[in-house]
Short mmCIF file of C-alpha atoms and ligand atoms in Angstrom, two decimals:
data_model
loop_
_atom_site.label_atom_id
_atom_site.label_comp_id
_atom_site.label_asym_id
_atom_site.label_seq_id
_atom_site.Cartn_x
_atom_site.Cartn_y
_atom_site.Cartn_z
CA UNK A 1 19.59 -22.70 -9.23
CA UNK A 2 19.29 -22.72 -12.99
CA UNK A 3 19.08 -19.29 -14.30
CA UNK A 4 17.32 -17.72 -17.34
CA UNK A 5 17.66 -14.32 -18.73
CA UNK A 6 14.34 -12.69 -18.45
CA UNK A 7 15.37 -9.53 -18.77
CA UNK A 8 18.25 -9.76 -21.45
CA UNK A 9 20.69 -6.78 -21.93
CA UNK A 10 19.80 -4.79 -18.39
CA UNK A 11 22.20 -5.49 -15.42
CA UNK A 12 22.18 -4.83 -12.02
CA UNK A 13 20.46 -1.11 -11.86
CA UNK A 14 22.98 1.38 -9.63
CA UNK A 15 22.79 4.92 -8.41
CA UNK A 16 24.47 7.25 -10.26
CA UNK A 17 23.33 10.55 -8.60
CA UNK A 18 21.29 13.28 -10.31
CA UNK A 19 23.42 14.49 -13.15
CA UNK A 20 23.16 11.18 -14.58
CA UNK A 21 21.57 10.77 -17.87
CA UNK A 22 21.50 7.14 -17.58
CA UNK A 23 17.63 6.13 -17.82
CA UNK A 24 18.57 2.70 -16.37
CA UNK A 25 20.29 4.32 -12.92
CA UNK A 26 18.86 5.84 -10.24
CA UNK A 27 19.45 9.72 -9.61
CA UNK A 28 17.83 10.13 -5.86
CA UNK A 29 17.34 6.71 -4.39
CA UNK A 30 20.79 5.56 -3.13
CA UNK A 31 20.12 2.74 -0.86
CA UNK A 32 22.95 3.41 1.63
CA UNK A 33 22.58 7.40 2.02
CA UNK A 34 21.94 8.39 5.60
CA UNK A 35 18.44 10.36 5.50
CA UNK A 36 17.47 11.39 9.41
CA UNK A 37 19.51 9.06 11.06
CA UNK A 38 18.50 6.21 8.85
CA UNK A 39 19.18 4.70 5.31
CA UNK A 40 16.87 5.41 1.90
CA UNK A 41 16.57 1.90 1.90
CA UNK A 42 15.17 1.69 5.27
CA UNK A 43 13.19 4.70 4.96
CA UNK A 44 11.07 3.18 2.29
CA UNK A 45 11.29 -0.63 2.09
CA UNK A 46 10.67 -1.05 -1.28
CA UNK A 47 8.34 -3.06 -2.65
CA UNK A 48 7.34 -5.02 -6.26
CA UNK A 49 3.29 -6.06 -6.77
CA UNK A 50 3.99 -9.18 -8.24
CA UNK A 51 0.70 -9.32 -9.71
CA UNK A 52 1.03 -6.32 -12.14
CA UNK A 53 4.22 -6.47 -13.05
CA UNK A 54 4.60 -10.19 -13.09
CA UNK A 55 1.21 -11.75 -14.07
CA UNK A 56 -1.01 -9.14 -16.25
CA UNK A 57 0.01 -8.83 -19.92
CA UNK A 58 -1.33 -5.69 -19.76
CA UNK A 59 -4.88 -6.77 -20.75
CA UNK A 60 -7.90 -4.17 -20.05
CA UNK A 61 -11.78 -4.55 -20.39
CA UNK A 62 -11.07 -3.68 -24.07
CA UNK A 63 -8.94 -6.26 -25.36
CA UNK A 64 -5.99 -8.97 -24.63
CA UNK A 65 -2.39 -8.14 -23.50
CA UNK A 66 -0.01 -6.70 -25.30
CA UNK A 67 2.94 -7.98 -23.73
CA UNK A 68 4.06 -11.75 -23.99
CA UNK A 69 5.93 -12.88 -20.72
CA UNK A 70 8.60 -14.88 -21.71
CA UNK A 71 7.97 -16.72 -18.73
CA UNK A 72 4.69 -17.80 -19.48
CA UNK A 73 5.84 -20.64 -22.40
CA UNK A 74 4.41 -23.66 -21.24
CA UNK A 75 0.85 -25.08 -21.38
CA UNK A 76 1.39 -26.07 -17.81
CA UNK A 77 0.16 -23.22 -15.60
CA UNK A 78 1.97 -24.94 -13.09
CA UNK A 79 5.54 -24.58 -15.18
CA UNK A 80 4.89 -21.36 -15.86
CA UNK A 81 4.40 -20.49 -12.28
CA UNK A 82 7.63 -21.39 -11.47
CA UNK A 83 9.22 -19.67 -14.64
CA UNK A 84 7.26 -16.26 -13.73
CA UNK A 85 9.06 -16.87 -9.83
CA UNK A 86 12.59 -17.01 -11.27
CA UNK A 87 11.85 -14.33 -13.40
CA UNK A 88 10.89 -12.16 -10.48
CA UNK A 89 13.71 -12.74 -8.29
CA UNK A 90 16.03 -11.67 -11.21
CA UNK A 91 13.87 -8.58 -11.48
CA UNK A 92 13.97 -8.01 -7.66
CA UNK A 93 17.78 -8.39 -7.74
CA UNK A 94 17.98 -6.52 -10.90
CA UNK A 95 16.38 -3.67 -9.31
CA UNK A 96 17.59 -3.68 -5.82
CA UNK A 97 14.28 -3.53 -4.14
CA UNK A 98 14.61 -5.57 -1.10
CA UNK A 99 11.15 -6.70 -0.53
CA UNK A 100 7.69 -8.11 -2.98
CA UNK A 101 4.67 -8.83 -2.45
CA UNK A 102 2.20 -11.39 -3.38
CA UNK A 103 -1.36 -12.63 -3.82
CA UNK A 104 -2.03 -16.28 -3.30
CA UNK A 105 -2.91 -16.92 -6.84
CA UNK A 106 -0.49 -14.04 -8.28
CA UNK A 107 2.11 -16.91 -6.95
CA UNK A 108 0.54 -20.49 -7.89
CA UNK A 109 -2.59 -21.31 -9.56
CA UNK A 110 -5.82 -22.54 -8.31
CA UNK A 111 -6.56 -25.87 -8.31
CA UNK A 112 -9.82 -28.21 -8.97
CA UNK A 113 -10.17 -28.54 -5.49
CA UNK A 114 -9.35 -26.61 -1.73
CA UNK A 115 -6.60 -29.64 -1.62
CA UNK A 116 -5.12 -28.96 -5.15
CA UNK A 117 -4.89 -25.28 -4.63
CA UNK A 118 -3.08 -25.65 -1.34
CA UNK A 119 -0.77 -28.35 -2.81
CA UNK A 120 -0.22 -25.55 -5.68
CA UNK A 121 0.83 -22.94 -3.53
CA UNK A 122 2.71 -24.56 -1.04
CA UNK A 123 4.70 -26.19 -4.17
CA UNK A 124 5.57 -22.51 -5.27
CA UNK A 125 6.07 -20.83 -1.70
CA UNK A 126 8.94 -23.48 -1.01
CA UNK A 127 10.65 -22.79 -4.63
CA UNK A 128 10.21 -19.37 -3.54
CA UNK A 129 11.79 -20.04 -0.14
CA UNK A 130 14.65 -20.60 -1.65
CA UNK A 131 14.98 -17.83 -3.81
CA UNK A 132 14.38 -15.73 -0.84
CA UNK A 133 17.72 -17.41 0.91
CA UNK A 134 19.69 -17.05 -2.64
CA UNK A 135 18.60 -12.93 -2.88
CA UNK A 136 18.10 -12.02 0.46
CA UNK A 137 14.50 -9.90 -0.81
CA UNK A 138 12.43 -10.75 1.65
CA UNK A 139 8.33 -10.63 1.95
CA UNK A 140 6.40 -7.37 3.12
CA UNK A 141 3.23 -8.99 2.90
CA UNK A 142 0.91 -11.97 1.43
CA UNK A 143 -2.45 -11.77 0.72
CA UNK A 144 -5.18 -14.10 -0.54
CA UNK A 145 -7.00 -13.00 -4.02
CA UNK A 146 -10.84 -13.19 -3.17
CA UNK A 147 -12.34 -11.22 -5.65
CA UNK A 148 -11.18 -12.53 -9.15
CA UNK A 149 -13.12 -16.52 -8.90
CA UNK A 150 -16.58 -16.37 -10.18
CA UNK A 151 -17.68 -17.76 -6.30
CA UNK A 152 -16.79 -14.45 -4.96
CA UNK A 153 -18.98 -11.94 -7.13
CA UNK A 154 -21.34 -11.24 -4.39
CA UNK A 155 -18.38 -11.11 -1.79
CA UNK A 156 -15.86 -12.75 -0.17
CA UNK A 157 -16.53 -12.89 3.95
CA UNK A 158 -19.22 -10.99 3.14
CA UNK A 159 -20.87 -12.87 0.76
CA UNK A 160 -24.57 -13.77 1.65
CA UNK A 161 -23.85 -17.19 1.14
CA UNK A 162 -21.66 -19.37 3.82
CA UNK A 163 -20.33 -22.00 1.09
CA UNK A 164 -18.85 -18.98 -0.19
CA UNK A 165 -17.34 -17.30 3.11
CA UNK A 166 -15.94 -21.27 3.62
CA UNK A 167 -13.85 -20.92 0.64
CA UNK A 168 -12.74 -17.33 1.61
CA UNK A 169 -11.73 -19.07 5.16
CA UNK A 170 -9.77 -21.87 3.36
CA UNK A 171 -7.82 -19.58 0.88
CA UNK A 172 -6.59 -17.29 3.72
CA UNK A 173 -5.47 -19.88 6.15
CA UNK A 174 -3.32 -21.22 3.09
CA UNK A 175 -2.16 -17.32 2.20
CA UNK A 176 -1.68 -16.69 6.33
CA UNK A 177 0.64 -20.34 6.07
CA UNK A 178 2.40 -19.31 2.86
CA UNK A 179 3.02 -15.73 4.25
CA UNK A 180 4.39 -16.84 7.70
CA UNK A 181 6.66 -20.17 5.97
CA UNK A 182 8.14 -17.39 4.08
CA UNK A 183 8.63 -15.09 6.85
CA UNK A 184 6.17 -12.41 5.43
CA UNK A 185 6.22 -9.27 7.98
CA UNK A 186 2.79 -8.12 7.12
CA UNK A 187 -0.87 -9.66 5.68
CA UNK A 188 -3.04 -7.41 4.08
CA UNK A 189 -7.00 -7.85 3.36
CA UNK A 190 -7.91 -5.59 0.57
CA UNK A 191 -11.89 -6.02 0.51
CA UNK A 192 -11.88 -6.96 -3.17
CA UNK A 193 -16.02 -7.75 -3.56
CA UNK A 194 -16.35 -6.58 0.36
CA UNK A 195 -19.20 -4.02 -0.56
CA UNK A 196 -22.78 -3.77 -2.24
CA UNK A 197 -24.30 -3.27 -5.72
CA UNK A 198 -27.18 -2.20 -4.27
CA UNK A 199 -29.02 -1.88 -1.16
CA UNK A 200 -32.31 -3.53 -2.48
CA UNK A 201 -30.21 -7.02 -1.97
CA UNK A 202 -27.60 -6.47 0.90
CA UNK A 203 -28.07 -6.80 4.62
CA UNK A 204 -25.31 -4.45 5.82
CA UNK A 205 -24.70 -4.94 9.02
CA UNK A 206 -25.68 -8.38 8.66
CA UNK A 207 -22.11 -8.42 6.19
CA UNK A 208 -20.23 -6.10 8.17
CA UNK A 209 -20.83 -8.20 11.17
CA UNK A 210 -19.68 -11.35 9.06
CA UNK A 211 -16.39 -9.67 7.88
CA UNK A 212 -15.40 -8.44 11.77
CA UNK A 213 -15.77 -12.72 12.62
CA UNK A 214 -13.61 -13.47 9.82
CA UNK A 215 -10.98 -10.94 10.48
CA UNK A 216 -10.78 -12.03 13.97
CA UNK A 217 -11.34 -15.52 12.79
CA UNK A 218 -8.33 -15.00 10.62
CA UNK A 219 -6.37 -13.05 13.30
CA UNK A 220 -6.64 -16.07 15.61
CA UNK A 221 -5.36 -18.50 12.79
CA UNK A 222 -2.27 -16.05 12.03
CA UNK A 223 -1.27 -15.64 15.66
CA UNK A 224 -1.32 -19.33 16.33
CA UNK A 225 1.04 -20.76 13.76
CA UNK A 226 3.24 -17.67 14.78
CA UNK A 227 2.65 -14.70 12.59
CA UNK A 228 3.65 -11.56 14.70
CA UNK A 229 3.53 -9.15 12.14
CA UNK A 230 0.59 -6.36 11.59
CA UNK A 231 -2.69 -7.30 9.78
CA UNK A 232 -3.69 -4.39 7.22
CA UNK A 233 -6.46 -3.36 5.64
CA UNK A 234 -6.66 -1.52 2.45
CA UNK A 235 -9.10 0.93 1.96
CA UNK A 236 -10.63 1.88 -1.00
CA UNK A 237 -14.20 3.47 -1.60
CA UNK A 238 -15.25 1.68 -4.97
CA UNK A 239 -13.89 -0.75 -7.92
CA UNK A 240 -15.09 -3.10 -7.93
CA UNK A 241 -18.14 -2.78 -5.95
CA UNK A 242 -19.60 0.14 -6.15
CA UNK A 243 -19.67 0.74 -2.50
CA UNK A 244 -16.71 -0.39 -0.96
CA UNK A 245 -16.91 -1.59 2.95
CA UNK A 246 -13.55 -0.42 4.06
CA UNK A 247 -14.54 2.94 1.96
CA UNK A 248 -11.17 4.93 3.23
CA UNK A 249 -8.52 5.60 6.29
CA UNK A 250 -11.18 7.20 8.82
CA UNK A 251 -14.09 4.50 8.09
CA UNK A 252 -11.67 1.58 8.71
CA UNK A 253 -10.65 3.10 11.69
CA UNK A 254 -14.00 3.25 13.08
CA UNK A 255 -14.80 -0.41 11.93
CA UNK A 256 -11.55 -1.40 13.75
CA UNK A 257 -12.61 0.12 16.97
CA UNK A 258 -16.83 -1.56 16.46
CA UNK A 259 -15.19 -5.24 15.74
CA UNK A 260 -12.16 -4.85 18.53
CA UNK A 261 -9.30 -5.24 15.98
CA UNK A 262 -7.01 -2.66 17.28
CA UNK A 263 -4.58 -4.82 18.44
CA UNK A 264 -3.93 -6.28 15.73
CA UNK A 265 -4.81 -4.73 12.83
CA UNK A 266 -3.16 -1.54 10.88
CA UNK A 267 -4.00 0.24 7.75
CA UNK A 268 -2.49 0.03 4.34
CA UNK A 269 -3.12 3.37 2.74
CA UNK A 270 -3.03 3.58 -1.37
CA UNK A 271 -2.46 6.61 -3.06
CA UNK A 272 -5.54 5.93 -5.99
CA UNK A 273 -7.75 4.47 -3.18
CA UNK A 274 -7.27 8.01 -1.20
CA UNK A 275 -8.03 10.10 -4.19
CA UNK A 276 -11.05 7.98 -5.39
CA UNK A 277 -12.62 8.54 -1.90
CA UNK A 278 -12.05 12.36 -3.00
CA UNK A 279 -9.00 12.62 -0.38
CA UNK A 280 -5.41 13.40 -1.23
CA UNK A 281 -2.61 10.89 -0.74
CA UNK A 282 -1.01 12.89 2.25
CA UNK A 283 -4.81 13.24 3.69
CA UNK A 284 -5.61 9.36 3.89
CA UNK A 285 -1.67 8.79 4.92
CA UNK A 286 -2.28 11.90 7.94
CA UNK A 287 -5.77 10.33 9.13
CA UNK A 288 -3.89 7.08 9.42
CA UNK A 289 -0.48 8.16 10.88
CA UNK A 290 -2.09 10.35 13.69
CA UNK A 291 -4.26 7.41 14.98
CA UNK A 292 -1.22 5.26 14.91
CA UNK A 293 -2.66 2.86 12.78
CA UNK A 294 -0.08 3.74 9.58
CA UNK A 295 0.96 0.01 8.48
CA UNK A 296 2.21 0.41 5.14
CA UNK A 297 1.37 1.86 1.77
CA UNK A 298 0.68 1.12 -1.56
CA UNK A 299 2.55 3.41 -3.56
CA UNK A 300 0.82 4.31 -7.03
CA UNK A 301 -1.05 7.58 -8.56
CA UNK A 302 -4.05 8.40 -10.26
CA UNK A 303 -5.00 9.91 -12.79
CA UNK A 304 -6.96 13.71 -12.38
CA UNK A 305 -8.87 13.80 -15.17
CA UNK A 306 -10.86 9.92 -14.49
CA UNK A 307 -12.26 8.61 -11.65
CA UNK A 308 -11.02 4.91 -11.56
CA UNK A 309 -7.96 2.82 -10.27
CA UNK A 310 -5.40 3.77 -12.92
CA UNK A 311 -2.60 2.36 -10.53
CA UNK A 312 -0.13 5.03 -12.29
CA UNK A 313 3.18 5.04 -11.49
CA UNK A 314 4.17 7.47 -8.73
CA UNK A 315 6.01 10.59 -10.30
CA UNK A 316 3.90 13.17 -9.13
CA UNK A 317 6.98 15.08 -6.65
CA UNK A 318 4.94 17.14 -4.49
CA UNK A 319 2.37 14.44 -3.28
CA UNK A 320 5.84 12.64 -2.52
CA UNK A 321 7.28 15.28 -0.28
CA UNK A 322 4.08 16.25 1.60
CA UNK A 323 3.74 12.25 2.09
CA UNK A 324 7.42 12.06 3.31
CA UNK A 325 6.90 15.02 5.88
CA UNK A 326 4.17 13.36 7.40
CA UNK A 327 6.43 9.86 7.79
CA UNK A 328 9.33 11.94 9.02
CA UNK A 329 7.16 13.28 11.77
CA UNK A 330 5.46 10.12 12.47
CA UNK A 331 8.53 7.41 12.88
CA UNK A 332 8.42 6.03 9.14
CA UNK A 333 6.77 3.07 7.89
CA UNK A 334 8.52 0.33 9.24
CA UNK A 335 7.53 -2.50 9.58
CA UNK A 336 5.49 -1.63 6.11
CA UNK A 337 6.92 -0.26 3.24
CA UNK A 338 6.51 1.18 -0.12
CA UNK A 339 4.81 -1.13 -2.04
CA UNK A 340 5.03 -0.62 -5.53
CA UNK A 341 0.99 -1.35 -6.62
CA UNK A 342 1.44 0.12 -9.73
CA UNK A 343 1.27 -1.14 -13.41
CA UNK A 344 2.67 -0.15 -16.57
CA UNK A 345 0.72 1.01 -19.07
CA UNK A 346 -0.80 -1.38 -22.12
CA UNK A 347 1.47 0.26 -24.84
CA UNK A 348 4.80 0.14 -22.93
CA UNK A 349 6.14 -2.81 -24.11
CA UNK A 350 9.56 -3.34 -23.94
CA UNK A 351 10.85 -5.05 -21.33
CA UNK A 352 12.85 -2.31 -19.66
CA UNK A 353 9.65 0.12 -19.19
CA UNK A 354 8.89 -1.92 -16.21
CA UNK A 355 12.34 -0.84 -14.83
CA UNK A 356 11.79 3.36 -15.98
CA UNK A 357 8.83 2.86 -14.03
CA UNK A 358 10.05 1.40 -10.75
CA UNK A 359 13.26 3.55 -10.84
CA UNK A 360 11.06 6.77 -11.71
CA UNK A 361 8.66 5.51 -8.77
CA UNK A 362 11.82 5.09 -6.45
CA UNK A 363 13.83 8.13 -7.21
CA UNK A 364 10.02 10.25 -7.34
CA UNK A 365 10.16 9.11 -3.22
CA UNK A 366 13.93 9.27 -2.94
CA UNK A 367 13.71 13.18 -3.87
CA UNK A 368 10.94 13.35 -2.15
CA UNK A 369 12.28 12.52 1.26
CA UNK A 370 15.57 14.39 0.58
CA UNK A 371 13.42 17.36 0.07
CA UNK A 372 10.72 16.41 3.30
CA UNK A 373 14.20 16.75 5.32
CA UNK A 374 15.28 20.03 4.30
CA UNK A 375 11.80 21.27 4.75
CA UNK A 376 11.19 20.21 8.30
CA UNK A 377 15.11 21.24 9.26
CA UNK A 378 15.87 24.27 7.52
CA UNK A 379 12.34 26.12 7.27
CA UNK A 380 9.75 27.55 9.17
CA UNK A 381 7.25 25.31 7.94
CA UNK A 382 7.27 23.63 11.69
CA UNK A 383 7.45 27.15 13.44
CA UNK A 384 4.80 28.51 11.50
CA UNK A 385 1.92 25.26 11.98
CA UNK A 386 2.80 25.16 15.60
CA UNK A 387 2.24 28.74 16.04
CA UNK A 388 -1.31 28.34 15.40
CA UNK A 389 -1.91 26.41 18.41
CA UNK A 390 0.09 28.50 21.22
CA UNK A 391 -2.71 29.44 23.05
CA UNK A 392 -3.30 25.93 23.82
CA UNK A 393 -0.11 25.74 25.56
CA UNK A 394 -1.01 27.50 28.94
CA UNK A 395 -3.54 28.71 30.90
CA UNK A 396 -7.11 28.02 30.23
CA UNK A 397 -6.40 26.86 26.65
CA UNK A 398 -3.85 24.23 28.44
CA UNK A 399 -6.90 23.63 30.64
CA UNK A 400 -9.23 22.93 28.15
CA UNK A 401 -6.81 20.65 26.13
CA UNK A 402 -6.85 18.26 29.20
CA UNK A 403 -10.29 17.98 29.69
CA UNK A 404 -10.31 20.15 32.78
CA UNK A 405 -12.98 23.21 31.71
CA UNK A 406 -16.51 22.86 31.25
CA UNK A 407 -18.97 24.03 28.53
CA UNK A 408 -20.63 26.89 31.23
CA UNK A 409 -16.46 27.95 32.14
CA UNK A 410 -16.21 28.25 28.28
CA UNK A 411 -18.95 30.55 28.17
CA UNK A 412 -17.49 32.81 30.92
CA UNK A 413 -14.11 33.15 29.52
CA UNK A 414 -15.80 33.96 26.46
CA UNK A 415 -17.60 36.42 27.77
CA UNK A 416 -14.72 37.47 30.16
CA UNK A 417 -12.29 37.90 27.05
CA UNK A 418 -14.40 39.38 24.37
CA UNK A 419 -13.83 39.39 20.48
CA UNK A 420 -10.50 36.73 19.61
CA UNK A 421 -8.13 38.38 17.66
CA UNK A 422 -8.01 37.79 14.10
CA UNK A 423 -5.34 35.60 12.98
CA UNK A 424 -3.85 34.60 9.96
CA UNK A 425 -3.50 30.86 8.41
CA UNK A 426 -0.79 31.57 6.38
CA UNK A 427 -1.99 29.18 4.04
CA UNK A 428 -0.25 31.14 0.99
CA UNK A 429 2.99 31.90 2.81
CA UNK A 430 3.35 27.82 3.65
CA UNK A 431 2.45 26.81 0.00
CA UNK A 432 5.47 29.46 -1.20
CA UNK A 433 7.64 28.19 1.26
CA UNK A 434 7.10 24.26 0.55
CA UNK A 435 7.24 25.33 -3.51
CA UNK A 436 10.66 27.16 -2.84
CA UNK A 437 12.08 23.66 -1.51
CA UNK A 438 10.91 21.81 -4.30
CA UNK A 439 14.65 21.61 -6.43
C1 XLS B 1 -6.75 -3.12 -5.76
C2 XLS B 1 -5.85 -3.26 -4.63
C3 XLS B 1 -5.05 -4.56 -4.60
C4 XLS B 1 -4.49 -4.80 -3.23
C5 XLS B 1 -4.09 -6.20 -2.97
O1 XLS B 1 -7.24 -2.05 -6.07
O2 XLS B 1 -4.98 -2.16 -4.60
O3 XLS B 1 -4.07 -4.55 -5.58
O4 XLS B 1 -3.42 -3.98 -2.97
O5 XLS B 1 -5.15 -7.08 -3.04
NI1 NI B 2 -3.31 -1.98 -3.36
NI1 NI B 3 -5.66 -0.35 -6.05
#
């Protein structure tokens, strides 16, 4: 293939451990190091959103981009598509991430028609095909953008109008096609406009009923051309409606279980999303993990002193290592991964602050894990949690764990045992102990 040079002057990005003072190397992730039995690079299977980092100029509400892609100098949306794809690939390959992923229209633009927008797309997935074979980066997940076209302001599969919800259906059966002919191991549903304004308007469980057909509507579809991989949803509790259906982790559970999606569908948990619903990253990740239901995540941060989607770059160390001990006691991500939804911000504007940010994002995890390890191994962080729970491990606690005692027996070994002793959380002693790790 004919190559440009999108990003002039930066070659392939290598570790060079933490004394490095490199800014274009990474210190912590090296891709091959053994971490519990298994390589960084499988630990976190990297990610790039190609939608921030490959299609948004950095615009916001307040004015135009500040960036010019390089890639986008043709009047032919079409030409340019292909230009921003090459340009990717050398960024994935620059960066060593080993997967991306995509929305529909992040990849190809829509068309005047259904037709023209499937033509579009499958146009760019086959380029894209071949860029895959070239680089070996391969596709965590696809996902169809229903929340940006005018149609979709009251909703997507939601939306009280079926016309509407038809569209919605076509776009994802040409996203579920272009993830599975690219061999895309995931599909996510982020409910974009899934949510109400306001009550006075909205049928709710009218809509909610609506989205559980589609899913398993779309489900079907994805099974039948051959997609094996793990549907996710993305929860988040606002932005840009203000109520958000899939609102965070433990609601989408419970909507899983109501519309029989178990099966099939997974969560993908993002850092802002968690914190907007007024949860931590590690809480939304936890809720998740524990019901087995942890797909992937979106990797990002927000921001503590405003309460929208800043899609930050993840630096933030700590909320790395408590998210890291919770993967290395649940069996990791695969077959998710990190994905990087994250976006510069509109006054970096050089071309290499999108690589400071994914190699601060990377190493940020890299460190993160290193540190998760020596926590779980060499403290008493384990010890210490489980030793809360001991007196569930025999006798009538043991009992009660499986089910076996009943509310009156409670009452009599209440009354039998008198006063419980008074025992400590050691909430302070854990918090020292994780801080003293943190190097
Ligand atoms: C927006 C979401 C979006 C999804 C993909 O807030 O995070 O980027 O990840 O549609
Ligand atoms: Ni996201
Ligand atoms: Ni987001």
């Amino acid at each position: 293939m004919n190559r440009t040079d999108y990003f002039p002057g930066i070659s392939k990005i290598k570790y060079e451990g933490p004394t490095s003072d490199n800014p274009l190397a990474f210190t912590y992730y090296d891709e091959n190091r053994l971490v519990a039995g298994k390589t960084m690079k499988d630990h976190f299977r990297f990610a790039i959103a190609y939608w921030h980092s490959f299609c948004n100029e950095n615009s916001d509400p307040f004015g135009s981009g500040t960036r010019t892609f390089p890639w986008n100098r043709s009047s032919d949306p079409m030409d340019n598509a292909k230009y921003r794809l090459e340009a990717a690939f050398e960024f994935f390959t620059k960066l060593g991430t080993p997967y991306y992923c995509f929305h529909d229209r992040d990849l190809a633009p829509e068309g005047s028609s259904v037709l023209e927008s499937e033509k579009n797309l499958s146009k760019l997935v086959s380029l894209a095909k071949d860029y895959q074979k070239d680089t070996c980066v391969k596709l965590l997940w696809g996902t169809a953008n229903l929340f940006s076209h005018p149609r979709y302001m009251n909703g997507a599969a939601t939306n009280p109008d079926f016309d509407v919800v038809c569209h919605a259906g076509a776009q994802v059966k040409a996203a579920l096609d272009a993830t599975v002919e690219l061999g895309g191991e995931n599909y996510v549903f982020w409910g974009g406009r899934e949510g109400y304004m306001h009550l006075f308007n909205t049928k709710m469980k009218m809509e909610l009923d609506h989205l559980g057909i589609f899913l398993r509507a779309a489900r079907d579809y994805g099974r039948k051309i051959g997609f094996e991989g793990n549907f996710l949803i993305e929860p988040k509790p606002m932005e840009p409606t203000k109520h958000q259906y899939d609102f965070d982790a433990a609601t989408v559970i419970g909507f899983l279980h109501e519309q029989e999606l178990l099966d099939d569908f997974k969560l993908n948990i993002e850092a802002n999303h968690a914190t907007l619903a007024s949860h931590s990253f590690a809480h939304d990740i936890m809720v998740a993990a524990e019901a087995g239901l942890l797909g992937s995540i979106d990797a990002n941060r927000g921001d503590p002193q405003n309460g929208w989607d800043t899609d930050y770059f993840p630096t933030n160390l700590y909320d790395a290592v408590e998210v890291m001990m919770i993967l290395l006691d649940h069996g990791g991500i695969a077959p998710g991964g990190f994905n990087f939804d994250a976006k510069i911000r509109r006054n970096s504007t050089d071309s290499e602050d999108l690589f400071y940010a994914h190699i601060g994002g990377m190493d940020t995890f890299a460190r993160g894990l290193l540190i998760a390890d020596e926590i779980l191994n060499n403290s008493d962080f384990r010890t210490l949690r489980e030793g809360r729970y001991t007196s569930f491990e025999s006798g009538n606690g043991l009992q009660f764990s499986s089910e076996e005692l009943s509310l009156e027996q409670l009452r009599d070994l209440a009354n039998k045992n008198g006063e419980p002793e008074v025992r400590s959380g050691k909430q302070e002693l854990l918090e020292n102990l994780f801080n003293r790790y943190i190097r």
